XYZ file of C-alpha atoms in Angstrom:
543
model
C 3.952 -34.153 35.581
C 6.715 -34.809 33.053
C 4.263 -34.857 30.156
C 2.722 -31.573 31.378
C 6.140 -29.902 31.517
C 6.967 -31.171 28.053
C 3.652 -29.971 26.610
C 3.844 -26.483 28.146
C 7.534 -25.977 27.408
C 7.202 -27.019 23.768
C 4.171 -24.784 23.186
C 5.818 -21.784 24.865
C 9.274 -22.279 23.336
C 7.848 -22.924 19.864
C 5.713 -19.791 20.009
C 8.608 -17.611 21.162
C 11.005 -19.016 18.567
C 8.598 -18.591 15.651
C 7.596 -15.125 16.815
C 11.200 -13.992 17.259
C 12.449 -15.368 13.944
C 9.573 -13.822 11.960
C 10.158 -10.458 13.626
C 13.894 -10.591 12.873
C 13.203 -11.346 9.215
C 11.297 -8.054 8.877
C 12.649 -5.524 11.351
C 11.031 -2.617 9.506
C 7.625 -4.264 9.698
C 8.230 -5.112 13.355
C 9.077 -1.468 14.117
C 5.946 -0.305 12.294
C 3.854 -2.773 14.282
C 5.289 -1.595 17.594
C 4.698 2.036 16.614
C 1.030 1.325 15.897
C 0.620 -0.257 19.340
C 1.427 3.180 20.768
C 3.124 1.834 23.918
C 6.672 3.181 23.513
C 8.205 6.615 22.884
C 9.123 7.013 19.225
C 12.871 7.049 19.976
C 12.631 3.574 21.560
C 10.591 1.869 18.841
C 13.457 0.790 16.581
C 15.771 -0.402 19.384
C 12.857 -2.363 20.855
C 12.058 -3.841 17.432
C 15.499 -5.465 17.500
C 15.727 -6.293 21.213
C 12.297 -7.921 21.482
C 12.748 -10.701 18.885
C 16.264 -11.422 20.157
C 14.833 -11.860 23.664
C 12.081 -14.130 22.317
C 14.524 -16.362 20.449
C 16.874 -16.508 23.438
C 14.072 -17.450 25.844
C 12.767 -20.065 23.415
C 16.170 -21.733 23.185
C 16.792 -21.586 26.947
C 13.371 -23.095 27.715
C 14.476 -26.188 25.820
C 18.108 -26.280 26.956
C 18.113 -25.384 30.682
C 17.038 -27.359 33.730
C 16.349 -26.942 37.436
C 16.643 -23.476 38.934
C 17.931 -22.030 35.656
C 14.772 -23.222 33.894
C 12.644 -21.687 36.651
C 14.344 -18.323 36.081
C 13.871 -18.586 32.295
C 10.210 -19.577 32.691
C 9.567 -16.651 35.040
C 11.275 -14.297 32.568
C 9.007 -15.622 29.838
C 6.048 -15.112 32.193
C 6.968 -11.437 32.655
C 7.330 -10.949 28.887
C 4.016 -12.648 28.038
C 2.277 -10.794 30.872
C 3.491 -7.473 29.423
C 2.146 -8.478 26.010
C -1.183 -9.418 27.588
C -1.546 -6.096 29.411
C -0.987 -4.207 26.144
C -3.477 -6.372 24.267
C -6.151 -6.061 26.965
C -5.767 -2.284 26.939
C -6.177 -2.140 23.155
C -9.219 -4.418 23.224
C -10.884 -2.309 25.912
C -10.276 0.832 23.837
C -11.646 -1.007 20.778
C -8.548 -0.064 18.776
C -8.326 -2.132 15.601
C -4.531 -2.375 15.693
C -2.654 -5.364 14.226
C -1.195 -7.403 17.066
C 2.181 -7.797 15.285
C 2.572 -10.914 17.446
C 4.486 -12.615 14.661
C 5.822 -9.493 12.989
C 4.262 -8.368 9.721
C 3.012 -11.932 9.174
C 0.149 -11.298 11.644
C -1.941 -8.386 10.432
C -5.222 -9.364 12.124
C -6.358 -6.757 14.680
C -6.078 -7.501 18.374
C -9.231 -9.070 19.781
C -10.542 -11.221 22.590
C -8.972 -14.156 20.758
C -5.549 -12.524 21.103
C -6.159 -12.082 24.829
C -7.144 -15.752 25.147
C -4.046 -16.905 23.279
C -1.768 -14.804 25.465
C -3.528 -16.072 28.581
C -2.816 -19.647 27.474
C 0.856 -18.823 26.981
C 0.939 -17.150 30.388
C -0.451 -20.268 32.036
C 2.073 -22.423 30.155
C 4.957 -20.269 31.382
C 3.780 -20.490 34.988
C 3.327 -24.265 34.770
C 6.868 -24.666 33.419
C 8.189 -22.603 36.350
C 6.196 -24.720 38.848
C 7.041 -28.147 37.405
C 10.691 -27.487 36.538
C 12.103 -28.261 40.048
C 10.330 -31.634 40.034
C 10.788 -32.689 36.419
C 14.221 -31.154 35.913
C 13.777 -29.792 32.422
C 12.783 -30.621 28.871
C 15.951 -32.567 28.010
C 15.840 -34.778 31.136
C 12.157 -35.457 30.451
C 12.895 -36.417 26.861
C 15.762 -38.727 27.838
C 14.079 -40.207 30.920
C 10.563 -40.743 29.655
C 9.226 -43.585 27.631
C 8.332 -43.234 23.959
C 4.632 -42.966 24.767
C 5.108 -39.993 27.105
C 7.398 -38.178 24.665
C 4.998 -38.812 21.797
C 2.080 -37.608 23.903
C 3.863 -34.369 24.773
C 4.938 -33.646 21.200
C 1.504 -34.472 19.784
C -0.174 -32.352 22.436
C 2.037 -29.361 21.705
C 1.456 -29.781 17.975
C -2.300 -30.026 18.467
C -2.419 -26.904 20.639
C -0.333 -24.917 18.153
C -2.401 -26.142 15.186
C -5.730 -25.286 16.831
C -4.484 -21.817 17.813
C -3.239 -21.190 14.266
C -6.458 -22.479 12.703
C -8.698 -20.427 14.979
C -6.622 -17.323 14.306
C -6.834 -17.785 10.567
C -10.569 -18.491 10.675
C -11.080 -15.377 12.771
C -9.086 -13.222 10.342
C -10.859 -14.783 7.353
C -14.206 -14.141 9.005
C -13.354 -10.463 9.366
C -12.422 -10.318 5.672
C -15.714 -11.934 4.687
C -17.707 -9.487 6.813
C -15.789 -6.575 5.283
C -16.316 -7.928 1.765
C -20.056 -8.378 2.361
C -20.275 -4.808 3.611
C -18.493 -3.557 0.512
C -20.809 -5.554 -1.739
C -23.874 -4.178 0.049
C -22.529 -0.668 -0.401
C -21.847 -1.266 -4.087
C -25.304 -2.773 -4.659
C -26.959 0.128 -2.886
C -25.447 2.637 -5.293
C -27.257 3.172 -8.588
C -25.437 1.868 -11.618
C -26.022 5.133 -13.445
C -23.805 6.934 -10.906
C -26.235 9.810 -10.419
C -24.637 12.604 -8.371
C -24.870 11.915 -4.635
C -25.352 14.781 -2.211
C -22.688 15.194 0.448
C -24.256 13.728 3.624
C -24.961 15.942 6.608
C -22.311 14.289 8.776
C -19.813 15.901 11.110
C -16.122 15.364 11.785
C -13.880 16.726 14.548
C -10.647 18.575 13.744
C -7.411 18.545 15.773
C -8.627 21.415 17.981
C -11.898 19.678 18.864
C -14.093 21.828 16.613
C -16.856 20.129 14.622
C -17.309 20.546 10.867
C -19.859 19.299 8.405
C -18.437 17.729 5.263
C -20.323 20.245 3.148
C -18.734 23.127 5.063
C -15.250 21.699 4.541
C -15.771 21.538 0.778
C -17.714 24.791 0.398
C -14.760 26.784 -0.946
C -12.390 24.062 -2.123
C -12.944 20.498 -3.259
C -11.813 17.908 -0.725
C -10.303 14.492 -1.370
C -11.380 12.610 1.761
C -9.271 9.576 2.654
C -10.744 7.291 5.288
C -8.088 5.720 7.518
C -7.853 3.578 10.636
C -5.124 3.349 13.309
C -4.276 -0.288 12.609
C -4.432 -0.104 8.810
C -0.968 -0.628 7.314
C -1.994 0.565 3.854
C -3.445 3.712 5.456
C -0.100 4.540 7.035
C 1.667 4.036 3.699
C -0.792 6.334 1.903
C -0.531 8.978 4.612
C 3.197 9.243 3.916
C 2.574 10.408 0.335
C -0.424 12.656 1.031
C 1.781 15.802 1.174
C 3.035 14.969 -2.309
C -0.531 14.516 -3.539
C -1.527 17.817 -1.985
C 1.305 19.518 -3.851
C 0.402 17.792 -7.109
C -3.240 18.809 -6.823
C -2.247 22.418 -6.283
C -4.723 24.822 -4.751
C -7.763 23.348 -6.486
C -8.197 20.272 -4.308
C -7.194 19.663 -0.713
C -6.548 16.237 0.816
C -7.804 15.400 4.302
C -7.614 12.279 6.459
C -10.688 11.115 8.367
C -9.913 8.508 11.039
C -12.641 6.231 12.400
C -11.441 6.710 15.945
C -11.609 9.262 18.798
C -9.721 12.493 18.214
C -7.019 11.760 20.805
C -6.101 8.438 19.214
C -6.237 9.911 15.725
C -3.689 12.513 16.815
C -1.441 9.866 18.373
C -1.362 7.810 15.205
C -1.590 10.452 12.462
C -0.352 13.479 14.383
C 2.059 14.476 11.617
C -1.010 15.424 9.550
C -2.825 17.316 12.305
C -3.578 20.329 10.097
C -5.525 18.085 7.708
C -6.725 15.419 10.149
C -10.311 14.841 11.271
C -11.866 12.233 13.548
C -15.063 10.252 13.083
C -15.298 8.542 16.502
C -18.790 7.110 15.981
C -18.267 5.978 12.391
C -21.193 8.129 11.227
C -19.232 9.744 8.401
C -17.842 6.423 7.204
C -21.320 4.947 7.103
C -22.882 7.981 5.385
C -20.200 8.006 2.694
C -20.476 4.256 2.071
C -16.983 3.498 3.352
C -16.996 -0.133 4.489
C -13.242 -0.539 4.991
C -9.972 1.342 4.953
C -8.245 2.871 3.177
C -10.983 4.466 1.097
C -11.401 7.827 -0.614
C -14.049 10.107 -2.072
C -13.928 13.435 -3.844
C -16.282 16.065 -2.432
C -17.140 18.917 -4.794
C -17.864 22.552 -4.030
C -21.352 22.060 -5.446
C -22.479 19.995 -2.463
C -22.156 16.660 -4.267
C -19.827 13.668 -4.155
C -17.823 14.049 -7.358
C -16.135 10.624 -7.342
C -15.778 7.514 -5.253
C -15.711 5.708 -3.025
C -12.386 4.237 -4.118
C -11.636 1.222 -1.920
C -8.042 0.133 -1.386
C -4.684 1.788 -1.977
C -4.536 1.033 -5.705
C -8.014 2.430 -6.369
C -7.167 5.572 -4.378
C -4.002 6.131 -6.419
C -6.097 5.787 -9.575
C -8.597 8.329 -8.261
C -5.866 10.847 -7.459
C -4.284 10.263 -10.857
C -7.640 10.767 -12.587
C -8.133 14.095 -10.823
C -4.638 15.311 -11.703
C -4.848 14.168 -15.308
C -8.425 15.327 -15.929
C -8.528 17.181 -19.263
C -10.974 19.903 -20.276
C -13.265 19.817 -17.261
C -13.151 20.648 -13.589
C -14.442 17.420 -12.046
C -14.734 19.087 -8.665
C -17.254 21.811 -9.636
C -18.680 20.402 -12.836
C -17.786 23.588 -14.728
C -15.966 23.134 -18.040
C -12.696 25.006 -18.456
C -12.862 24.863 -22.228
C -15.194 23.758 -24.971
C -14.870 20.363 -26.547
C -12.573 20.333 -29.504
C -9.413 18.803 -30.960
C -7.420 16.913 -28.368
C -3.896 15.568 -28.131
C -3.432 11.821 -27.772
C -2.637 11.278 -24.126
C -3.933 14.707 -23.134
C -2.124 17.958 -22.501
C 1.526 18.073 -21.470
C 1.802 19.041 -17.798
C 5.541 19.693 -18.059
C 7.505 19.270 -14.836
C 4.617 20.415 -12.642
C 4.179 17.106 -10.808
C 7.754 15.806 -10.871
C 9.832 15.285 -7.718
C 12.251 18.007 -6.695
C 15.543 18.286 -8.574
C 18.102 15.769 -7.348
C 15.546 13.005 -6.758
C 17.155 9.553 -6.687
C 15.147 6.436 -7.541
C 15.241 3.891 -4.677
C 17.367 0.875 -5.563
C 14.508 -1.612 -5.189
C 14.397 -5.244 -6.254
C 13.049 -5.929 -9.738
C 12.235 -9.096 -11.660
C 13.277 -9.612 -15.268
C 11.239 -11.368 -17.928
C 13.338 -14.534 -17.523
C 12.395 -14.695 -13.830
C 15.769 -13.555 -12.484
C 15.911 -10.743 -9.933
C 18.339 -7.903 -9.345
C 18.541 -4.411 -7.928
C 17.117 -1.608 -10.046
C 20.581 -0.069 -10.523
C 22.008 -3.290 -11.997
C 18.989 -3.793 -14.241
C 19.153 -0.282 -15.713
C 22.926 -0.495 -16.145
C 22.444 -3.703 -18.108
C 19.822 -2.059 -20.306
C 21.983 1.038 -20.940
C 25.483 -0.370 -21.526
C 26.831 2.987 -22.725
C 26.114 4.352 -19.219
C 23.876 7.037 -20.699
C 20.404 7.817 -19.484
C 17.226 5.931 -20.319
C 13.581 6.944 -20.124
C 11.875 5.070 -17.270
C 8.059 5.032 -17.318
C 5.648 3.574 -14.767
C 2.956 1.563 -16.578
C -0.072 -0.551 -15.769
C -1.968 -2.862 -18.079
C -5.379 -1.929 -16.711
C -4.783 1.830 -16.713
C -7.057 3.685 -19.152
C -4.493 6.453 -19.628
C -1.853 3.884 -20.538
C -4.347 2.256 -22.889
C -4.784 5.546 -24.749
C -1.100 5.700 -25.720
C -0.406 1.973 -26.035
C 0.143 2.141 -29.824
C 2.673 4.928 -29.418
C 4.374 3.006 -26.607
C 4.742 -0.014 -28.880
C 6.784 2.129 -31.243
C 8.928 3.876 -28.640
C 9.496 0.669 -26.691
C 10.741 -0.982 -29.871
C 13.529 1.600 -30.123
C 14.954 0.363 -26.786
C 15.015 3.885 -25.350
C 12.331 3.370 -22.713
C 12.081 0.942 -19.793
C 8.620 0.251 -18.400
C 8.186 -0.349 -14.669
C 5.160 -2.472 -13.747
C 3.785 -4.308 -10.739
C 2.012 -7.042 -12.685
C 3.907 -9.826 -14.487
C 5.833 -8.749 -17.588
C 3.647 -11.064 -19.676
C 0.679 -8.701 -19.235
C 2.645 -5.970 -20.998
C 3.634 -8.359 -23.767
C -0.068 -9.048 -24.259
C -0.385 -5.384 -25.245
C 2.122 -5.873 -28.050
C 4.900 -3.944 -26.279
C 8.229 -5.624 -27.004
C 10.856 -3.423 -25.354
C 12.454 -3.625 -21.877
C 10.066 -4.171 -18.952
C 10.914 -4.613 -15.266
C 8.506 -5.879 -12.628
C 8.954 -3.910 -9.404
C 8.807 -6.098 -6.300
C 7.439 -5.016 -2.918
C 6.789 -1.411 -3.987
C 4.437 0.621 -6.166
C 5.868 1.143 -9.650
C 4.907 4.823 -9.848
C 5.669 5.409 -6.162
C 9.241 4.228 -6.733
C 9.621 7.147 -9.154
C 8.071 9.536 -6.652
C 5.158 10.100 -9.041
C 1.378 10.088 -8.797
C 0.223 7.307 -11.092
C 0.520 5.814 -14.543
C 1.750 6.572 -17.106
C 4.499 8.810 -15.792
C 8.275 8.909 -15.847
C 11.512 10.674 -16.577
C 15.021 9.980 -17.902
C 17.287 8.256 -15.382
C 21.083 8.133 -15.167
C 22.652 6.122 -12.334
C 19.235 6.168 -10.580
C 19.226 9.985 -10.581
C 16.315 11.809 -12.225
C 17.240 13.785 -15.325
C 15.241 16.688 -16.829
C 12.518 16.086 -19.374
C 9.914 13.840 -17.738
C 6.326 14.321 -16.690
C 3.077 12.861 -15.398
C 0.309 11.767 -17.769
C 0.136 10.381 -21.285
C 0.771 13.746 -22.945
C 3.909 14.403 -20.916
C 5.266 10.881 -21.443
C 4.746 11.126 -25.205
C 6.452 14.527 -25.305
C 9.485 13.091 -23.500
C 9.681 10.084 -25.819
C 9.188 12.201 -28.955
C 12.035 14.498 -27.995
C 14.346 11.582 -27.276
C 13.372 9.774 -30.489
C 14.182 12.865 -32.561
C 17.516 13.307 -30.767
C 18.414 9.647 -31.397
C 17.187 9.610 -34.976
C 14.259 7.248 -34.480
C 11.835 9.941 -35.637
C 12.113 13.011 -37.811
C 10.935 16.321 -36.432
C 8.020 16.252 -38.870
C 6.913 12.802 -37.735
C 7.192 13.765 -34.082
C 4.976 16.799 -34.686
C 2.155 14.736 -36.179
C -1.063 13.752 -34.335
C 0.084 10.115 -34.579
C 2.644 10.727 -31.825
C 0.647 13.301 -29.896
C 2.571 16.217 -31.372
C -0.628 17.879 -32.614
C -4.335 17.611 -31.742
C -6.377 14.892 -33.352
C -8.001 16.181 -36.526
C -11.587 15.232 -35.638
C -13.088 17.510 -32.970
C -16.325 15.562 -33.161
C -14.919 12.538 -31.316
C -17.196 11.596 -28.425
C -14.305 11.205 -26.018
C -13.662 14.812 -25.115
C -11.683 15.618 -22.015
C -14.654 15.208 -19.713
C -14.894 11.501 -20.524
C -11.325 10.860 -19.503
C -12.200 9.193 -16.245
C -14.217 6.572 -18.053
C -11.122 4.891 -19.528
C -13.106 3.981 -22.652
C -11.167 5.984 -25.210
C -8.052 3.938 -25.894
C -5.850 5.545 -28.512
C -5.946 2.589 -30.873
C -9.669 3.125 -31.485
C -9.055 6.326 -33.448
C -9.494 6.216 -37.214
C -6.160 7.769 -38.087
C -2.641 6.672 -38.923
C -0.850 4.701 -36.232
C 2.812 4.548 -35.202
C 3.133 1.195 -36.981
C 2.898 3.118 -40.241
C 6.068 5.020 -39.372
C 9.293 3.343 -40.445
C 12.035 3.149 -37.860
C 15.357 4.666 -38.822
C-alpha cells in the first residue's frame, strides 16, 4: 500500500509540477493554447492561463507535503482538475478537432488524440488511488521516512518508468504524425510534373460563413485568389491569419486572400471568426486533397484564367515568399498571364514601389531580442543605439540569404553595408550573410520573423529607423531598398549624384534589353544581379 501511494503521488505530483512550470514560463503560449481549445469565453482566457499553472504547481507541492485528511482533500482537488481536462480532451477527440493539447504549455504541440485521453485517464486513476490510500499510509513524507530503502527505491523507479514511457510514447506518436505528413507531402511533390505545366483549378467546393457553397473557379472568376489552407490547431496558421489583412492591403484590388479551413463551418467560425468575410470551410477535406495540400499552413494562387498560377507553398516561410513574389512581380500579371508591358530595359532590383506597402505613419518597431555576431544578445533598441551613436536614424533592411530578390542586389548591398549606414535584420545566423561578402552591421532576430518585425511583406524591405520609430523613405522590394540607400548615400557623401543615377546602383535601367531575365522570370530567382556583364559597385570608390 505504501509503495502504491508513493508511486501514484510521485507520478501525479511530477506531472502537475512540470506542466505548471512550463505553462508559467510561456504565459502567452498558454493563453493561445487555451483559446484554441475553445472551452472558455475570450475574456477569461488570459486570467485562466495564469490561474491554471499556479493551481497545478500548488497541487503538485501539496501532494508531496501534506498527509492524512489534508492529502485526501488535495488528491480529490487534483482529481477534479484532471477530470475536467479529460472531459475537454474527450470532447475534442470525438469532434476530430486537431487541436494541440497544450498539456505542457507551448512545449506540447501534438494534437489531442486517444493517447491524450489514455494519459489523462492514468492520471485520474492515480489521483483517486492517492485519495483512497492516504488515510492508511499517511502521506508521501511518512512513507519515505517509514519505509525501507527497497520500498522507496521501488516507488521512485516505478514513477520514473511510468513518466519515461508516457513521454516516449507521446514523442513517438508526434514523430509518427510528422512522418506521415512528410510522406504525404513527398507524394504530392512527386505527383506534380517537374515542368510545372499549368494546372486547372479543381472542381471542388467550399462553404462560406453564410453556409453558401462556392466552387474555387467561381471564387477566382473575377479576381485572383490567394488561398491559404489552415487548421484549427495549427499555431503557424493562427500567426499567418493575423497578418492576412496587411497582405490583402499590400496586394491591392488585384488579388484577394481567403482562408480555407479543413473543418466544419461552425468550428471554422469559432476559431477564425475575425476573418468571416474571407473565410471558407472544407469539412470533408476535398479541396485540400484536390489542391495537393498535405499539411497546414499551405497556400496557392488561383488565377482568373481557371488555372493554378502558383503553389502549393507549404509552411509559413514558403507562404511569405509566395506573397512577396506576387507583390514584387515585375512586368507581368502572374494571376492572368497577361503582360503589362513588353520586355525591355530593367532596373536592378525591379521598379520602386515607393511607400505603397509600408506600415501606416507612426509605426514603431517591436523591441524584440536580437543576437549580435559575437553571440551576445540584447533588445533591438539597445542594438540600434549602439550602431548609431549619434542618435540619428539608420536604414534597417530585412534580408535573407536564400531570397532571390536579395541575391539580385547583393553586390549593391555589399557597397552600402560597407558605409555603415544600413543594418540588416536576418533570421539565419549572421555568418550566412558574411558568406555573401556583406561586411556591415547585421542583427539576427530571435523568436520573430525579420520582415514581420518591420511590419513588411518579405525580403528585401526596410526603412530608416530612429528610436525604433519608422522614418520616411523606405519601401518593399529590391528597387525600393536601393532607392532608399542611394538617397542616403548621396546625402552622406558616400556617392555622388551621378554615381547614384547609374545602372550600377539601380538608378537607371540596365543597358541590355536583350537579357533573358525579363520581369516575367522574376519568380525563378535565377537572375542574381552579380551575373550581369556591367560595372559593379566595387568599381566605385568610397568617399
